[in-house]
Coordinates of C-alpha atoms in Angstrom, one line a residue:
Chain Y
X1 CA 1.0 82.1 -62.9
X2 CA 2.0 83.2 -59.5
X3 CA 2.3 86.6 -57.8
X4 CA 1.2 88.9 -55.0
X5 CA -2.2 90.5 -54.8
X6 CA -2.7 94.2 -55.2
X7 CA -6.1 95.4 -54.0
X8 CA -8.2 98.1 -55.7
X9 CA -11.7 99.3 -55.1
X10 CA -14.9 99.5 -57.2
X11 CA -15.3 101.4 -60.5
X12 CA -11.6 101.7 -61.4
X13 CA -11.9 103.6 -64.6
X14 CA -9.5 103.7 -67.6
X15 CA -8.4 107.3 -66.6
X16 CA -7.0 105.8 -63.4
X17 CA -5.5 102.7 -65.2
X18 CA -3.7 104.8 -67.7
X19 CA -4.2 108.6 -67.9
X20 CA -5.1 110.0 -71.3
X21 CA -1.9 112.1 -71.4
X22 CA 0.1 108.9 -72.0
X23 CA -1.9 107.8 -74.9
X24 CA 0.6 109.0 -77.4
X25 CA 2.3 105.7 -77.6
X26 CA 1.3 102.0 -78.0
X27 CA 4.5 100.6 -76.4
X28 CA 3.6 98.2 -73.6
X29 CA 6.7 99.0 -71.5
X30 CA 6.1 102.8 -71.8
X31 CA 2.4 102.5 -71.0
X32 CA 3.3 100.1 -68.2
X33 CA 5.4 102.8 -66.4
X34 CA 2.2 104.7 -65.7
X35 CA -0.1 101.9 -64.9
X36 CA -2.7 102.9 -62.2
X37 CA -0.9 106.2 -61.8
X38 CA -4.1 108.3 -61.1
X39 CA -5.0 105.8 -58.3
X40 CA -1.7 104.9 -56.8
X41 CA 1.3 106.7 -58.3
X42 CA 3.8 104.2 -56.9
X43 CA 2.1 101.1 -58.2
X44 CA 4.1 100.7 -61.4
X45 CA 7.4 100.8 -59.4
X46 CA 6.1 98.4 -56.7
X47 CA 4.6 95.8 -58.9
X48 CA 6.6 92.6 -59.6
X49 CA 6.3 90.4 -62.7
X50 CA 3.5 87.9 -62.2
X51 CA 1.6 90.0 -59.6
X52 CA -2.2 90.1 -59.7
X53 CA -4.7 93.0 -59.6
X54 CA -7.7 92.2 -57.4
X55 CA -10.5 94.7 -57.7
X56 CA -14.2 95.2 -56.8
X57 CA -17.1 95.8 -59.3
X58 CA -17.0 97.4 -62.8
X59 CA -13.2 97.3 -63.3
X60 CA -12.1 99.2 -66.4
X61 CA -15.1 101.4 -66.9
X62 CA -14.8 104.6 -68.9
X63 CA -13.1 104.9 -72.3
X64 CA -12.5 102.4 -75.0
X65 CA -8.7 102.8 -74.8
X66 CA -7.0 99.5 -75.5
X67 CA -4.0 101.1 -73.9
X68 CA -5.5 100.1 -70.5
X69 CA -5.0 96.3 -70.7
X70 CA -1.7 97.0 -72.6
X71 CA -0.5 99.1 -69.7
X72 CA -1.5 96.5 -67.1
X73 CA 0.3 93.8 -69.1
X74 CA 3.2 96.1 -69.8
X75 CA 3.9 96.6 -66.1
X76 CA 4.2 92.9 -65.5
X77 CA 0.7 92.1 -64.0
X78 CA -0.2 88.5 -64.9
X79 CA -4.0 88.8 -64.5
X80 CA -6.8 90.8 -63.1
X81 CA -9.4 89.3 -60.8
X82 CA -12.6 91.4 -60.2
X83 CA -16.2 91.1 -59.1
X84 CA -17.2 92.4 -62.5
X85 CA -15.6 94.1 -65.6
X86 CA -16.8 96.9 -67.8
X87 CA -17.7 95.5 -71.2
X88 CA -15.3 97.3 -73.5
X89 CA -12.4 96.7 -71.1
X90 CA -13.3 93.0 -71.0
X91 CA -13.2 92.6 -74.8
X92 CA -10.0 94.6 -75.0
X93 CA -8.3 92.5 -72.3
X94 CA -9.1 89.3 -74.1
X95 CA -7.9 90.8 -77.4
X96 CA -4.6 91.9 -75.8
X97 CA -4.0 88.6 -74.1
X98 CA -4.5 89.9 -70.5
X99 CA -6.3 87.2 -68.5
X100 CA -9.4 88.6 -66.7
X101 CA -11.2 86.5 -64.1
X102 CA -14.6 87.2 -62.6
X103 CA -14.8 85.9 -59.1
X104 CA -16.6 87.9 -56.3
X105 CA -15.8 85.3 -53.6
X106 CA -12.1 85.6 -54.3
X107 CA -12.3 89.4 -54.3
X108 CA -14.0 89.3 -50.9
X109 CA -11.4 87.0 -49.4
X110 CA -8.1 88.0 -50.8
X111 CA -6.0 90.6 -49.0
X112 CA -3.3 92.8 -50.3
X113 CA 0.0 91.0 -50.3
X114 CA -1.5 87.5 -50.4
X115 CA 0.5 85.1 -52.6
X116 CA -1.8 83.9 -55.4
X117 CA -1.6 81.1 -57.9
X118 CA -3.9 81.2 -60.9
X119 CA -4.5 78.3 -63.2
X120 CA -6.2 79.7 -66.3
X121 CA -7.0 76.3 -67.8
X122 CA -9.6 75.7 -65.2
X123 CA -10.1 79.1 -63.6
X124 CA -8.8 78.1 -60.3
X125 CA -7.5 80.8 -58.0
X126 CA -5.4 79.7 -55.0
X127 CA -4.6 82.0 -52.1
X128 CA -1.4 80.4 -50.9
X129 CA -1.2 82.7 -47.9
X130 CA -4.6 81.7 -46.5
X131 CA -4.8 78.3 -48.3
X132 CA -8.2 79.1 -49.8
X133 CA -9.3 78.0 -53.3
X134 CA -11.8 79.8 -55.6
X135 CA -13.3 79.1 -58.9
X136 CA -13.7 81.9 -61.4
X137 CA -16.7 82.2 -63.7
X138 CA -15.9 80.2 -66.8
X139 CA -15.6 82.0 -70.1
X140 CA -18.3 81.7 -72.8
X141 CA -17.5 78.8 -75.2
X142 CA -17.0 81.3 -78.1
X143 CA -14.4 83.2 -76.1
X144 CA -12.6 79.9 -75.4
X145 CA -12.6 79.3 -79.1
X146 CA -11.1 82.7 -79.7
X147 CA -8.4 82.2 -77.1
X148 CA -7.6 78.7 -78.4
X149 CA -7.1 80.2 -81.9
X150 CA -4.6 82.6 -80.3
X151 CA -6.8 85.7 -80.1
X152 CA -9.3 87.4 -82.4
X153 CA -6.6 88.4 -85.0
X154 CA -5.5 84.8 -85.5
X155 CA -9.1 83.7 -85.5
X156 CA -10.1 86.2 -88.1
X157 CA -7.0 85.4 -90.2
X158 CA -8.1 81.8 -90.3
X159 CA -11.7 82.8 -91.2
X160 CA -10.5 85.1 -94.0
X161 CA -8.2 82.3 -95.3
X162 CA -11.1 79.9 -95.2
X163 CA -13.3 82.2 -97.1
X164 CA -10.8 82.6 -99.9
X165 CA -10.4 78.9 -100.4
Chain P
X1 CA -42.0 86.9 -78.3
X2 CA -41.6 90.5 -79.4
X3 CA -38.2 92.3 -79.8
X4 CA -36.8 95.5 -78.4
X5 CA -35.4 98.2 -80.8
X6 CA -31.9 96.9 -80.2
X7 CA -32.9 93.3 -80.9
X8 CA -34.8 94.3 -84.1
X9 CA -31.7 96.0 -85.5
X10 CA -29.3 93.2 -84.5
X11 CA -31.6 90.5 -85.9
X12 CA -31.7 92.3 -89.3
X13 CA -27.9 92.6 -89.3
X14 CA -27.3 89.0 -88.5
X15 CA -29.6 87.4 -91.0
X16 CA -31.9 86.1 -88.4
X17 CA -35.7 86.4 -87.9
X18 CA -35.3 86.8 -84.2
X19 CA -32.6 87.2 -81.6
X20 CA -32.8 87.0 -77.8
X21 CA -30.6 88.4 -75.1
X22 CA -27.6 86.2 -74.6
X23 CA -27.4 85.0 -78.2
X24 CA -24.0 85.2 -79.7
X25 CA -24.2 86.6 -83.2
X26 CA -22.1 87.7 -86.0
X27 CA -23.2 91.1 -87.0
X28 CA -22.8 93.0 -90.3
X29 CA -21.8 96.5 -89.5
X30 CA -22.8 99.6 -91.6
X31 CA -20.1 101.9 -90.4
X32 CA -16.7 101.7 -88.5
X33 CA -14.9 104.6 -86.9
X34 CA -11.6 105.3 -85.1
X35 CA -9.9 108.5 -83.8
X36 CA -6.3 109.5 -83.4
X37 CA -5.9 107.7 -80.1
X38 CA -7.5 104.4 -81.1
X39 CA -6.6 104.3 -84.8
X40 CA -2.9 103.6 -84.4
X41 CA -3.5 100.3 -82.5
X42 CA -6.3 99.4 -84.9
X43 CA -4.0 99.9 -87.9
X44 CA -1.3 97.8 -86.2
X45 CA -3.8 95.0 -85.7
X46 CA -5.3 95.5 -89.2
X47 CA -1.9 94.9 -90.7
X48 CA -1.5 91.6 -88.8
X49 CA -4.6 90.3 -90.5
X50 CA -2.7 90.4 -93.8
X51 CA -5.4 92.1 -95.8
X52 CA -4.8 95.2 -97.9
X53 CA -8.2 96.8 -98.2
X54 CA -10.9 97.6 -95.8
X55 CA -14.3 96.0 -96.4
X56 CA -15.8 99.2 -97.8
X57 CA -13.9 102.5 -98.2
X58 CA -17.1 104.6 -97.8
X59 CA -17.9 102.9 -94.5
X60 CA -14.7 103.3 -92.6
X61 CA -14.1 106.8 -91.2
X62 CA -11.1 108.1 -89.4
X63 CA -11.3 111.4 -87.4
X64 CA -8.4 113.1 -85.7
X65 CA -10.1 114.7 -82.7
X66 CA -8.6 113.9 -79.3
X67 CA -5.0 115.3 -79.4
X68 CA -5.6 117.1 -82.7
X69 CA -4.3 119.6 -83.8
X70 CA -1.3 117.7 -82.4
X71 CA -0.4 118.7 -78.8
X72 CA 3.1 117.4 -79.1
X73 CA 5.4 115.4 -81.3
X74 CA 4.2 112.0 -80.2
X75 CA 0.6 113.0 -81.0
X76 CA 1.7 114.4 -84.3
X77 CA 3.2 111.0 -85.1
X78 CA 0.0 109.2 -84.2
X79 CA -2.0 111.6 -86.4
X80 CA 0.4 111.0 -89.2
X81 CA 0.0 107.2 -88.9
X82 CA -3.8 107.5 -89.3
X83 CA -3.6 110.1 -92.0
X84 CA -1.1 107.9 -94.0
X85 CA -3.3 104.8 -93.6
X86 CA -6.4 106.8 -94.7
X87 CA -4.6 108.1 -97.9
X88 CA -3.3 104.6 -98.7
X89 CA -6.6 102.8 -98.3
X90 CA -8.9 105.6 -99.5
X91 CA -11.2 105.5 -96.5
X92 CA -13.2 108.6 -95.4
X93 CA -11.0 111.0 -93.4
X94 CA -11.7 114.4 -91.9
X95 CA -8.7 116.6 -91.5
X96 CA -8.5 119.2 -88.8
X97 CA -10.3 122.3 -89.9
X98 CA -12.7 120.1 -91.9
X99 CA -14.1 117.8 -89.3
X100 CA -14.3 117.9 -85.5
X101 CA -15.4 115.6 -82.7
X102 CA -16.5 112.4 -84.4
X103 CA -19.7 111.8 -82.4
X104 CA -21.2 115.1 -83.5
X105 CA -19.5 115.1 -86.9
X106 CA -20.6 111.7 -88.3
X107 CA -24.4 112.1 -87.8
X108 CA -24.1 115.7 -89.0
X109 CA -22.4 114.6 -92.2
X110 CA -25.0 111.8 -92.7
X111 CA -22.6 108.9 -92.2
X112 CA -24.9 107.3 -89.6
X113 CA -28.6 106.7 -90.4
X114 CA -31.5 105.1 -88.7
X115 CA -31.3 101.3 -88.5
X116 CA -27.5 101.2 -88.7
X117 CA -25.2 99.0 -86.7
X118 CA -22.2 101.3 -86.1
X119 CA -19.0 100.3 -84.3
X120 CA -16.6 103.0 -83.2
X121 CA -13.3 102.8 -81.4
X122 CA -14.5 105.3 -78.8
X123 CA -16.7 104.7 -75.8
X124 CA -19.0 107.6 -76.7
X125 CA -20.0 106.0 -80.0
X126 CA -23.5 105.3 -78.6
X127 CA -24.3 109.0 -79.2
X128 CA -25.6 108.1 -82.7
X129 CA -28.2 105.8 -81.2
X130 CA -30.4 108.8 -80.9
X131 CA -31.0 108.3 -84.6
X132 CA -32.6 104.9 -84.0
X133 CA -29.3 103.1 -84.7
X134 CA -27.4 100.5 -82.8
X135 CA -24.1 102.3 -82.1
X136 CA -21.6 100.8 -79.8
X137 CA -18.0 101.5 -78.6
X138 CA -15.3 98.9 -78.9
X139 CA -11.5 98.7 -78.6
X140 CA -9.0 99.0 -81.4
X141 CA -8.5 95.3 -82.1
X142 CA -12.2 94.7 -82.5
X143 CA -12.4 97.7 -84.8
X144 CA -9.5 96.4 -86.9
X145 CA -11.5 93.2 -87.4
X146 CA -14.6 95.2 -88.4
X147 CA -12.5 97.3 -90.8
X148 CA -11.3 94.2 -92.5
X149 CA -14.4 92.1 -92.6
X150 CA -17.4 94.4 -92.1
X151 CA -18.5 92.2 -89.3
X152 CA -18.1 91.8 -85.6
X153 CA -19.2 89.3 -82.9
X154 CA -21.7 90.5 -80.3
X155 CA -23.8 89.1 -77.5
X156 CA -27.3 90.3 -77.8
X157 CA -27.8 92.6 -74.8
X158 CA -30.8 92.8 -72.6
X159 CA -32.6 96.1 -72.9
X160 CA -33.5 98.5 -70.2
X161 CA -36.3 100.8 -70.9
X162 CA -36.3 104.4 -69.7
X163 CA -39.5 106.5 -70.1
X164 CA -39.5 110.2 -69.3
X165 CA -43.0 111.5 -68.8
X166 CA -44.0 115.1 -68.6
X167 CA -42.2 118.3 -69.6
X168 CA -38.9 119.5 -68.3
X169 CA -38.8 122.6 -66.2
X170 CA -37.2 126.0 -67.3
X171 CA -33.6 125.1 -66.6
X172 CA -33.7 121.4 -66.9
X173 CA -32.1 120.0 -70.1
X174 CA -31.5 116.6 -71.6
X175 CA -28.2 116.5 -69.8
X176 CA -30.0 116.6 -66.5
X177 CA -32.3 113.7 -67.5
X178 CA -29.3 111.5 -68.2
X179 CA -27.2 112.6 -65.2
X180 CA -30.3 112.0 -63.0
X181 CA -30.7 108.6 -64.6
X182 CA -27.1 107.6 -64.0
X183 CA -27.3 108.9 -60.4
X184 CA -30.3 106.6 -60.0
X185 CA -29.1 103.4 -61.6
X186 CA -25.4 103.8 -61.0
X187 CA -22.4 103.9 -63.3
X188 CA -22.7 100.1 -63.8
X189 CA -26.5 100.1 -63.8
X190 CA -26.6 99.3 -67.5
X191 CA -23.4 97.3 -67.9
X192 CA -23.7 95.0 -71.0
X193 CA -27.2 96.3 -71.7
X194 CA -29.0 98.4 -74.3
X195 CA -30.7 101.5 -72.9
X196 CA -33.9 102.4 -74.8
X197 CA -35.0 106.0 -74.2
X198 CA -38.6 107.1 -74.7
X199 CA -41.3 109.4 -73.5
X200 CA -43.1 112.7 -73.9
X201 CA -40.1 114.7 -72.7
X202 CA -38.0 113.3 -75.5
X203 CA -40.6 113.9 -78.2
X204 CA -40.3 117.6 -77.6
X205 CA -36.5 117.6 -77.8
X206 CA -34.3 118.6 -80.8
X207 CA -31.8 116.1 -82.1
X208 CA -29.1 118.2 -80.5
X209 CA -30.6 117.6 -77.1
X210 CA -31.3 113.9 -77.8
X211 CA -27.7 113.1 -78.7
X212 CA -26.6 114.3 -75.2
X213 CA -28.7 111.5 -73.6
X214 CA -27.4 108.6 -75.8
X215 CA -23.9 110.0 -75.5
X216 CA -23.8 109.3 -71.8
X217 CA -25.0 105.8 -72.1
X218 CA -21.3 105.0 -71.7
X219 CA -21.3 106.5 -68.2
X220 CA -24.0 104.0 -67.1
X221 CA -21.9 101.1 -68.5
X222 CA -24.4 100.6 -71.4
X223 CA -23.5 98.8 -74.6
X224 CA -25.7 101.2 -76.6
X225 CA -28.4 103.7 -76.1
X226 CA -31.3 104.0 -78.6
X227 CA -34.2 106.2 -79.3
X228 CA -37.3 105.7 -81.5
X229 CA -37.3 107.4 -84.8
X230 CA -39.9 110.2 -85.2
X231 CA -40.4 113.2 -87.4
X232 CA -37.7 115.1 -85.6
X233 CA -35.2 112.3 -86.4
X234 CA -36.3 112.2 -90.0
X235 CA -36.0 116.0 -90.5
X236 CA -32.5 115.7 -89.3
X237 CA -31.6 112.7 -91.4
X238 CA -33.3 113.6 -94.7
X239 CA -31.0 116.4 -95.9
X240 CA -27.8 114.6 -94.6
X241 CA -28.1 110.9 -95.2
X242 CA -25.4 109.4 -97.4
X243 CA -27.3 106.1 -97.6
X244 CA -30.9 104.9 -97.5
X245 CA -32.2 104.1 -94.0
X246 CA -34.5 101.7 -92.3
X247 CA -36.8 102.6 -89.4
X248 CA -37.2 99.9 -86.8
X249 CA -39.6 99.9 -84.0
X250 CA -39.8 97.8 -80.8
X251 CA -42.6 95.3 -80.7
X252 CA -45.4 96.1 -78.2
X253 CA -44.7 92.8 -76.4
X254 CA -41.0 93.2 -76.3
X255 CA -39.3 91.9 -73.1
X256 CA -37.3 94.4 -71.1
X257 CA -34.9 93.6 -68.3
X258 CA -36.4 96.5 -66.4
X259 CA -38.4 99.6 -67.1
X260 CA -37.6 102.9 -65.3
X261 CA -40.2 105.7 -65.5
X262 CA -39.3 109.3 -64.5
X263 CA -41.4 112.5 -64.3
X264 CA -39.3 114.9 -66.3
X265 CA -41.0 117.9 -64.6
X266 CA -39.6 116.7 -61.3
X267 CA -36.0 116.4 -62.5
X268 CA -34.0 119.4 -61.3
X269 CA -30.9 120.8 -63.1
X270 CA -28.3 118.3 -61.9
X271 CA -24.6 118.3 -61.0
X272 CA -22.4 115.3 -61.0
X273 CA -19.8 115.9 -58.4
X274 CA -16.2 114.5 -58.4
X275 CA -15.3 111.8 -59.0
X276 CA -18.1 109.9 -60.7
X277 CA -20.8 110.8 -63.2
X278 CA -23.2 108.9 -60.9
X279 CA -22.4 111.2 -57.9
X280 CA -25.3 113.5 -58.6
X281 CA -27.1 116.2 -56.6
X282 CA -29.5 118.9 -57.6
X283 CA -28.2 122.4 -58.4
X284 CA -30.1 123.7 -55.4
X285 CA -28.2 121.4 -53.1
X286 CA -24.8 122.2 -54.7
X287 CA -25.3 125.9 -54.9
X288 CA -25.7 125.9 -51.1
X289 CA -22.1 124.8 -50.8
X290 CA -20.8 128.0 -52.5
X291 CA -18.2 126.2 -54.5
X292 CA -15.7 128.6 -56.0
X293 CA -14.3 127.5 -59.4
X294 CA -11.2 128.0 -61.5
X295 CA -12.4 126.9 -65.0
X296 CA -15.4 126.3 -67.1
X297 CA -15.4 124.1 -70.1
X298 CA -18.3 124.3 -72.6
X299 CA -17.6 121.7 -75.2
X300 CA -17.1 117.9 -75.8
X301 CA -19.2 115.3 -77.7
X302 CA -21.8 115.7 -74.9
X303 CA -22.7 119.3 -75.2
X304 CA -21.1 121.4 -78.0
X305 CA -23.9 121.5 -80.6
X306 CA -25.6 124.6 -81.8
X307 CA -28.4 124.4 -79.2
X308 CA -25.9 124.1 -76.4
X309 CA -23.9 127.1 -77.7
X310 CA -27.0 129.2 -78.1
X311 CA -28.1 128.5 -74.6
X312 CA -24.7 129.2 -73.1
X313 CA -24.4 132.4 -75.2
X314 CA -27.8 133.6 -74.0
X315 CA -26.5 133.6 -70.4
X316 CA -23.2 135.2 -71.5
X317 CA -24.8 138.0 -73.6
X318 CA -23.9 141.3 -72.1
X319 CA -22.2 139.8 -69.1
X320 CA -18.6 139.0 -68.3
X321 CA -16.8 135.9 -67.2
X322 CA -15.7 136.3 -63.6
X323 CA -12.2 137.7 -63.6
X324 CA -10.6 134.8 -61.8
X325 CA -12.2 132.2 -64.0
X326 CA -11.1 130.9 -67.4
X327 CA -14.0 129.9 -69.6
X328 CA -13.1 127.7 -72.6
X329 CA -15.6 127.2 -75.3
X330 CA -15.0 124.6 -78.1
X331 CA -17.8 124.2 -80.7
X332 CA -17.7 120.5 -81.6
X333 CA -17.1 120.7 -85.4
X334 CA -16.0 123.1 -88.0
X335 CA -19.5 123.4 -89.4
X336 CA -20.9 124.2 -86.0
X337 CA -18.1 126.8 -85.4
X338 CA -19.1 128.5 -88.7
X339 CA -22.8 128.5 -87.8
X340 CA -22.0 129.9 -84.4
X341 CA -19.9 132.5 -86.0
X342 CA -22.6 133.6 -88.4
X343 CA -25.2 133.7 -85.6
X344 CA -22.9 136.0 -83.6
X345 CA -22.4 133.5 -80.8
X346 CA -18.6 133.5 -81.1
X347 CA -18.7 137.2 -80.7
X348 CA -20.9 136.9 -77.6
X349 CA -18.5 134.4 -76.0
X350 CA -15.4 136.4 -77.0
X351 CA -16.8 139.7 -75.6
X352 CA -17.7 138.0 -72.4
X353 CA -14.1 136.9 -71.9
X354 CA -14.3 133.3 -73.0
X355 CA -11.5 131.6 -74.9
X356 CA -13.0 130.1 -78.0
X357 CA -11.2 127.4 -79.9
X358 CA -11.8 125.4 -83.1
X359 CA -12.9 121.8 -82.7
X360 CA -11.0 119.3 -80.5
X361 CA -11.8 117.0 -77.6
X362 CA -8.8 118.7 -75.9
X363 CA -9.5 119.4 -72.2
X364 CA -12.3 116.8 -71.8
X365 CA -9.8 114.0 -71.4
X366 CA -7.0 116.2 -70.0
X367 CA -5.3 116.2 -73.3
X368 CA -4.5 119.9 -73.7
X369 CA -6.1 123.4 -74.0
X370 CA -7.4 123.6 -70.4
X371 CA -5.7 120.9 -68.3
X372 CA -6.3 121.3 -64.5
X373 CA -3.7 121.9 -61.8
X374 CA -3.7 120.2 -58.4
X375 CA -6.9 121.1 -56.5
X376 CA -8.4 123.2 -59.3
X377 CA -12.2 123.0 -59.8
X378 CA -13.8 122.9 -63.2
X379 CA -17.4 123.1 -64.2
X380 CA -17.8 121.2 -67.4
X381 CA -20.5 120.3 -70.0
X382 CA -18.5 117.1 -70.8
X383 CA -19.2 113.5 -69.6
X384 CA -16.6 112.3 -67.1
X385 CA -15.2 113.5 -63.9
X386 CA -13.0 110.5 -62.8
X387 CA -9.8 111.2 -60.8
X388 CA -7.3 112.8 -63.2
X389 CA -9.8 113.0 -66.1
X390 CA -9.0 116.6 -66.9
X391 CA -5.5 116.8 -65.6
X392 CA -4.1 116.5 -62.1
X393 CA -5.7 113.6 -60.1
X394 CA -6.7 116.0 -57.5
X395 CA -8.3 118.4 -60.0
X396 CA -12.1 118.3 -59.6
X397 CA -14.7 118.3 -62.4
X398 CA -18.4 119.1 -61.9
X399 CA -20.6 117.9 -64.8
X400 CA -23.6 120.2 -65.7
X401 CA -25.8 121.3 -68.6
X402 CA -24.7 124.3 -70.8
X403 CA -26.8 127.1 -69.1
X404 CA -25.4 126.0 -65.7
X405 CA -21.9 126.1 -67.0
X406 CA -22.3 129.6 -68.5
X407 CA -23.9 130.8 -65.2
X408 CA -21.0 129.4 -63.2
X409 CA -18.5 131.1 -65.5
X410 CA -20.2 134.5 -64.9
X411 CA -20.7 134.0 -61.2
X412 CA -17.3 132.4 -60.5
X413 CA -19.0 129.6 -58.5
X414 CA -21.6 127.0 -59.0
X415 CA -24.9 128.8 -58.9
X416 CA -28.5 128.3 -60.1
X417 CA -28.8 130.2 -63.5
X418 CA -31.6 132.3 -62.1
X419 CA -29.1 133.9 -59.8
X420 CA -27.2 135.2 -62.9
X421 CA -30.0 136.0 -65.3
X422 CA -31.9 137.8 -62.5
X423 CA -29.1 140.3 -62.2
X424 CA -27.9 142.3 -65.2
X425 CA -24.2 142.9 -65.4
X426 CA -23.0 140.6 -62.6
X427 CA -19.3 140.8 -62.3

């Protein structure tokens, strides 16, 4: 996946990612229209398909709303790179198929507008503007198993089917 | 090696003799919850699993609370989706007027008991950890899986230990202990970790007060917050419990990631300033700034129990809310509303010029019933003050304990309660 970097600071909470007043729908396109609105009202208009959110520590803190990763995906963002993620957001992102990469070095080096290329299979982040390469923290083996199964719903379906047999 | 309280509960729920931080385990859950914001996605995901029934109808609870009674047509549709699912599957459901805010309702009704593992699709689920349970917030998809299987995957968290020595001062409340703690460790100070709260100051607290501390575990990034079971816990649990309970205790040689010790007598009434629950100052510092306010909100899953209402009413009794301030009071559940009514608290609030509503999360998350305009300042007993949390992104929220909120409503600015109670009939 390839796109431009959009920079955000530390402790970006879910009220900034998608304000509660929009939690009256589960539609990704609709939620995507308001992505990051409380932080940067023009973000959703500016962002291009494939672009990447690059943020500091504790991205996604606050509420358990799964609408947050749905909104990020809905506005076209291909993945989020941060120094660290809040734990409910991290699980929600995985469950919603939004790639989230932990890589402090990349966050320190990447500047807004840099062209990035991300290879999820090996966690490689390439800054094509500055020609730097970073390696994200690998996922836990169990998470990889979940992702390979196509997410926790597919994984659970298989488990339930196995139990019935 | 010994185990912490969190590790003890998780070991018992994963069929293991012992668990250690970092272990990936499959956990049996005792209770699963979702509200009107999170249930619709959970239902969508549940249907994809291809199962018809939840794992146990008595152990899945839906509570419309956030935008209920419905604030608009879209919220009404979401409430209908969850209501229909509840009727269809026969799970436990609390209609408006019969329930309230889930984190106060569920322990009150005895759905959560000591020793439980409880997963809720709401970040303030750890509130129930004050009962000696492992209560944790998750997103809707994880909740859908738990609804279907009665299980969830978890990484055993490290435990941080917080000990509060001594006795709290006259105006310091449990809210101040947790705000002070978050100010000290930061809003990501407990990310992925369990927070185990102990100490003399807690022993003297009612359950009402204890729930406020575990409630705000979320604001420190914690996975759960837990307290040790004592006689106060059991007195609360005995008349309510819908199931038998198990009391777990941490081992004396349990390993903690860190231990923080505080002298509760030295913790002042605390204010979390915009735009972070970790941005804390003492009331003395903040009162100096003479901050004029537009709104006060006494409510939310953090501080809308009987003790909170009694303390706020005590300040309001015989006084009036400042004429340019709107003070919104929302008892957390229908039962609490009724108790407050019988005790005369609703009358006190109403006579003082507060607007009292039946239970809803409403303004806490900027839903409705007290949304802020640009630049408005609100003193609130709730738990978050992020940009836009209660409405306009430039609306400002100051988090405080209930007496401080009531005093602010009377004075029209952020003051030390002594300034209000010292003067009779302040306008």
